[in-house]
Tab-separated table of C-alpha atoms and ligand atoms in Angstrom:
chain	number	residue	atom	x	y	z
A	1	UNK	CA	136.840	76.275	74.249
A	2	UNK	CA	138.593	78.658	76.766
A	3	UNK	CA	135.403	79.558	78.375
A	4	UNK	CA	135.737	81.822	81.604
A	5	UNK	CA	134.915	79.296	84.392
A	6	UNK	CA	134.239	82.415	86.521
A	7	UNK	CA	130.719	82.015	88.721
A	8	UNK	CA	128.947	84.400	90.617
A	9	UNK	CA	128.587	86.633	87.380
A	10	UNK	CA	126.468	87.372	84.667
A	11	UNK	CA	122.894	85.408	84.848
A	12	UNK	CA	120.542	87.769	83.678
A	13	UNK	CA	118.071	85.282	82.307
A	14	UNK	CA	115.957	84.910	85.769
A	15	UNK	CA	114.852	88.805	86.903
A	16	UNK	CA	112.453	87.537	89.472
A	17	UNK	CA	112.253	84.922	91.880
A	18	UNK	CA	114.458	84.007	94.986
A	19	UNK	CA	117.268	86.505	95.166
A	20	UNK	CA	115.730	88.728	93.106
A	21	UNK	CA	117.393	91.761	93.863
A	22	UNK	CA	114.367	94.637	93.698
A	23	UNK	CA	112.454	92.158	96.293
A	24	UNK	CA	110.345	94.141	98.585
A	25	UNK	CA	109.308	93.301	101.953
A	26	UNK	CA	105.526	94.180	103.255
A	27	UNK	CA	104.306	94.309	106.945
A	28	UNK	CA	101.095	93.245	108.571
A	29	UNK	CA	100.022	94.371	111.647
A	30	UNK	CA	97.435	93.784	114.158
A	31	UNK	CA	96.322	97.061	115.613
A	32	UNK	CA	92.718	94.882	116.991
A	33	UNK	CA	91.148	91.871	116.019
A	34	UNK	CA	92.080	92.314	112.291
A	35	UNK	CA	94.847	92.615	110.550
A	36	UNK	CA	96.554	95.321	108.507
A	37	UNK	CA	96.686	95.598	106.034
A	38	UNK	CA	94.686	92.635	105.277
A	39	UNK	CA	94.675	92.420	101.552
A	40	UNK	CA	98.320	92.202	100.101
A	41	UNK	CA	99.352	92.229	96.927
A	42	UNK	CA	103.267	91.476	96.136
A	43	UNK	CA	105.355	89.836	93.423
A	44	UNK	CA	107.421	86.693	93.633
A	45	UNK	CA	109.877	86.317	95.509
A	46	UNK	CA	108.762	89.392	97.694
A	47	UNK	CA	108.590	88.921	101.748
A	48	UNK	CA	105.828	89.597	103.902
A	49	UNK	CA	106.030	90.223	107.906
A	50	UNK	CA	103.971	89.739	110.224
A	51	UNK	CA	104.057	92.107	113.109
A	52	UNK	CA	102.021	90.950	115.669
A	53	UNK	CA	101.646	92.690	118.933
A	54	UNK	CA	98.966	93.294	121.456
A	55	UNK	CA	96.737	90.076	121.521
A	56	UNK	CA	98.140	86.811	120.924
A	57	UNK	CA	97.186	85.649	117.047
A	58	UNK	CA	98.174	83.158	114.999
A	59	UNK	CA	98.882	83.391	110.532
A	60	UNK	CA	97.018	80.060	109.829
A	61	UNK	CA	96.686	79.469	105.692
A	62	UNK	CA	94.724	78.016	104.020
A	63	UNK	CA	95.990	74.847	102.293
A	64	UNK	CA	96.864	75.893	99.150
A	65	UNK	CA	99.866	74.592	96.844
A	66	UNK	CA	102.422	76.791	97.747
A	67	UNK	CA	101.249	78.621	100.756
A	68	UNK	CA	104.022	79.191	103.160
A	69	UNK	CA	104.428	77.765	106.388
A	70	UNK	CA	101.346	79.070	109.169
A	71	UNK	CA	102.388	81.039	111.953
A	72	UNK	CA	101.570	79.300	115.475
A	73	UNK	CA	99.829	81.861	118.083
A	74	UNK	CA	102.521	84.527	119.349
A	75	UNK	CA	102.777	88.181	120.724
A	76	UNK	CA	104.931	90.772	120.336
A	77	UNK	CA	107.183	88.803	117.716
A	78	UNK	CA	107.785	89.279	114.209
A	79	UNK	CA	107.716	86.681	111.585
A	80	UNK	CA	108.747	86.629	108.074
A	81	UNK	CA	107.469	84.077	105.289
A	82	UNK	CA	108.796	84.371	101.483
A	83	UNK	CA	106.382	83.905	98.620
A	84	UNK	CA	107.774	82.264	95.645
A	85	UNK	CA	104.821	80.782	94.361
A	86	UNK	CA	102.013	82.696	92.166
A	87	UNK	CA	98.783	82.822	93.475
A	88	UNK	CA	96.169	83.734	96.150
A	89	UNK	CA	97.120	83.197	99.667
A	90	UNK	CA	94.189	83.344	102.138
A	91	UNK	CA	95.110	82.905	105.875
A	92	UNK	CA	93.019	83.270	109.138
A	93	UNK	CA	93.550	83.650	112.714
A	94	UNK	CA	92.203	81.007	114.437
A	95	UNK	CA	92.053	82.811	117.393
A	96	UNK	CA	89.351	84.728	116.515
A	97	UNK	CA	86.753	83.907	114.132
A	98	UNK	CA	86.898	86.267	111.020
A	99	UNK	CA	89.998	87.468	111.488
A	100	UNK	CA	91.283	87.369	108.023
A	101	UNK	CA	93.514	88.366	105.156
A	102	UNK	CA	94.801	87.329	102.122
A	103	UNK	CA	98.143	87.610	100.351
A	104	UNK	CA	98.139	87.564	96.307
A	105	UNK	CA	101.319	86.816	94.588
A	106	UNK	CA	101.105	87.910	90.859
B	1	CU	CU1	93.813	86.961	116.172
């Protein structure tokens, strides 16, 4: 039983997920009353920002298990939410009717 009580090593049995390493990071804009791109697709654990400028908007999802937390109306600031959760995100600006998009997390 002289097992190497080293940590911080070798756990290779989760390859995605929070910390994954190969985690990307996507960005939104709003170049108008829509944002861009507004149809994301990412993998878990993967980031999306929101790079809002111009206009004042607000990231307002829809209430589904796992959605992150909504973005409250800003301009010129950038904000970052984490998806760890499979699924399909949709989120509107309530700002302005039918300004949508959607994050999926397969
Ligand atoms: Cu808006």
């Amino acid at each position: 039983m002289s097992v190497n009580g080293c940590s911080g090593g070798d756990s290779a049995s989760s390859p995605t997920g929070p910390g994954n390493p190969t985690a990307q990071t996507v960005d939104v804009f709003t170049p108008g009353l829509v944002f861009s791109p507004a149809f994301v697709t990412i993998k878990v654990g993967d980031t999306v920002r929101w790079v809002i400028t111009g206009v004042a908007h607000d990231v307002t999802f829809a209430t589904v298990t796992g959605a992150p937390q909504s973005i409250p109306v800003v301009t010129n600031q950038t904000h970052s939410r984490t998806f760890n959760t499979k699924g399909n995100f949709p989120y509107d600006c309530r700002t302005h009717p039918g300004m949508a998009g959607q994050i999926t997390v397969d």
